[in-house]
PDB file of C-alpha atoms in Angstrom:
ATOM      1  CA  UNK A 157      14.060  66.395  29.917  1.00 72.00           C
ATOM      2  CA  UNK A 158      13.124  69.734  30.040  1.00 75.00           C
ATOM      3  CA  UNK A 159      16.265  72.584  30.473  1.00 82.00           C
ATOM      4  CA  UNK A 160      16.781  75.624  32.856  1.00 87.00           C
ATOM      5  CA  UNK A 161      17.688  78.455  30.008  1.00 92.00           C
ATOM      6  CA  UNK A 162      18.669  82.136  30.946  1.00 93.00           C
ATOM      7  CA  UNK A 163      15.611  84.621  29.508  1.00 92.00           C
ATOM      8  CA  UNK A 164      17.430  88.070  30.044  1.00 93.00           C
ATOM      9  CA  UNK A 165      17.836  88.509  34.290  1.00 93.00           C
ATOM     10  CA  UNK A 166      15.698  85.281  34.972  1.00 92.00           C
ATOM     11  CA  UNK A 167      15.422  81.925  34.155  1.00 90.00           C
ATOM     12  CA  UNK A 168      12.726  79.785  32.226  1.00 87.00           C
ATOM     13  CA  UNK A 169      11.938  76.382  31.402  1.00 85.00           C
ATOM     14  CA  UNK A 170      10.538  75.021  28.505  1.00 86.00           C
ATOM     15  CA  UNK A 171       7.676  72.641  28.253  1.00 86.00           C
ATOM     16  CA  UNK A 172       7.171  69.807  26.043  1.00 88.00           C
ATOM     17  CA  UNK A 173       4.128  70.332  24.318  1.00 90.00           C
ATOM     18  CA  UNK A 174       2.581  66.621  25.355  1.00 91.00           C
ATOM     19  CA  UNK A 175       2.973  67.927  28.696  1.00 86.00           C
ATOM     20  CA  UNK A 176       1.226  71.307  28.246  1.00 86.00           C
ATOM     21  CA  UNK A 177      -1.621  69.672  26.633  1.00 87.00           C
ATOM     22  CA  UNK A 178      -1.653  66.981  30.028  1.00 86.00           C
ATOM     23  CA  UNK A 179      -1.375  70.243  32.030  1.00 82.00           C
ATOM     24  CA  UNK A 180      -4.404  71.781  29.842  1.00 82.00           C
ATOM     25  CA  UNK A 181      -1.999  74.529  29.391  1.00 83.00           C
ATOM     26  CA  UNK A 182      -1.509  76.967  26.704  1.00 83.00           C
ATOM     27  CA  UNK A 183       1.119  79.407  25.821  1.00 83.00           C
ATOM     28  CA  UNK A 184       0.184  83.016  27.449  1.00 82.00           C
ATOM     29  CA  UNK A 185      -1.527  80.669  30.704  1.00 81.00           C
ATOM     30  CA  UNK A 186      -0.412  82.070  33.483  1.00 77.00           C
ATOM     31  CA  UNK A 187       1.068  79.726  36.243  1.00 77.00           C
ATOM     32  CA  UNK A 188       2.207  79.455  39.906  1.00 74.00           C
ATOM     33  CA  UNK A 189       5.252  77.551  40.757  1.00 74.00           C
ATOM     34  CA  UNK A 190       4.914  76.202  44.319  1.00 73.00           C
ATOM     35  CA  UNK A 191       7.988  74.746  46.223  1.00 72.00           C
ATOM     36  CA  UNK A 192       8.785  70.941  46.091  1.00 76.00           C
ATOM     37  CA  UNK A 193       7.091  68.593  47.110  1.00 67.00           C
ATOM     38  CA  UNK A 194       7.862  65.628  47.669  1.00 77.00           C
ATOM     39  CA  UNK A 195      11.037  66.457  44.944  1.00 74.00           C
ATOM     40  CA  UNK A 196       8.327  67.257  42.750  1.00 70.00           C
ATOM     41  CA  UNK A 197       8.194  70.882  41.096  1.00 70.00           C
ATOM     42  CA  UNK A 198       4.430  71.982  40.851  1.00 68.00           C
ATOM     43  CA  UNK A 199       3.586  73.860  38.220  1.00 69.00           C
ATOM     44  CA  UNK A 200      -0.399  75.458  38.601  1.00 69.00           C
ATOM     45  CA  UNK A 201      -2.803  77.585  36.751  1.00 67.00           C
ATOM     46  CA  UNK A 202      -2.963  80.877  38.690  1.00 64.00           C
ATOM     47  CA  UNK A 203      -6.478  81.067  37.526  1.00 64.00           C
ATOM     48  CA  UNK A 204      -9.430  78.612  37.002  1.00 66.00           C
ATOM     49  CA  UNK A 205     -11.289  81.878  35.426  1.00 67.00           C
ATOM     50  CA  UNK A 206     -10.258  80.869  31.764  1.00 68.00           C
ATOM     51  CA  UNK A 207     -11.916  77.138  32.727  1.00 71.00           C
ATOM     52  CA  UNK A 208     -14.942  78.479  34.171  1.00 78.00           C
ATOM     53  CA  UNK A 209     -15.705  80.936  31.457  1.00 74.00           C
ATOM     54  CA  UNK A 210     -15.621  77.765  28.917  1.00 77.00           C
ATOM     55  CA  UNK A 211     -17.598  75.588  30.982  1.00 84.00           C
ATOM     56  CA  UNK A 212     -20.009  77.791  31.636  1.00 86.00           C
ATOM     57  CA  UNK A 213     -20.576  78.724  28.184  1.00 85.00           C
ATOM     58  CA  UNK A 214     -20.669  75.226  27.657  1.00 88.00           C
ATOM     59  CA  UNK A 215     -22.983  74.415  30.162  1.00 91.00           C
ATOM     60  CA  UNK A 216     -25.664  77.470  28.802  1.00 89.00           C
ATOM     61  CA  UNK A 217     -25.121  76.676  25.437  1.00 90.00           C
ATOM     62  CA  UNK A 218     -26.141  72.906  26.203  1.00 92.00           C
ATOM     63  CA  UNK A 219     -29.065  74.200  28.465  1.00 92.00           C
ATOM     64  CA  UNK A 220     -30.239  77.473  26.163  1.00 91.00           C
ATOM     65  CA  UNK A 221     -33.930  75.667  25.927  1.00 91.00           C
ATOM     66  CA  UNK A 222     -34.061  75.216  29.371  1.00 91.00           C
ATOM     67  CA  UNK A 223     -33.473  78.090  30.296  1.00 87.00           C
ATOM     68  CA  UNK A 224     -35.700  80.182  27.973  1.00 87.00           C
ATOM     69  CA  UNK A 225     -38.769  78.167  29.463  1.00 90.00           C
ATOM     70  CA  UNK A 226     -37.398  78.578  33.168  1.00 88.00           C
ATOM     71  CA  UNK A 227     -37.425  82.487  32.651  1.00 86.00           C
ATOM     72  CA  UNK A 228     -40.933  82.291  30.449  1.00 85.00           C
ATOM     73  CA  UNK A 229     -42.365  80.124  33.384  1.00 79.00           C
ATOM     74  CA  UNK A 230     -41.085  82.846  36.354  1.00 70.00           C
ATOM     75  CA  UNK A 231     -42.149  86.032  34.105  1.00 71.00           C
ATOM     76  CA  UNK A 232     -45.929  84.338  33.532  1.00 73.00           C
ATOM     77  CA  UNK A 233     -46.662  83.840  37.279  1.00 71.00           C
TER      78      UNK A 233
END
């Protein structure tokens, strides 16, 4: 179970690493902790930025082709 330790004038948890990789998290992510709910502690990425860069790179990588001949087709007209 993960422990409450004392970083200098705050306080941290640390995460297993299985549940980091669940979370898709990474060390350096940066996080908001929202209240309890339900006696849960939620734990969020701040920022879907990092997720949206990589799927969009993803997604024009996969598409590259498709793209090329969509621009040649508009430029042609």
């Amino acid at each position: 179970m993960p422990k409450i330790t004392r970083i200098g004038h705050s306080h941290g948890v640390v995460i297993p690493s299985t549940t980091l990789a669940q979370a898709n998290l990474t060390a350096g992510d940066s996080v908001i902790v929202a209240p309890i709910q339900d006696g849960v502690l939620v734990v969020e990425e701040s920022s879907l930025a990092g997720r949206f860069v990589a799927a969009m790179t993803e997604t024009m990588d996969t598409y590259a082709e498709t793209y090329r001949t969509l621009a040649s087709e508009e430029l042609s007209r």
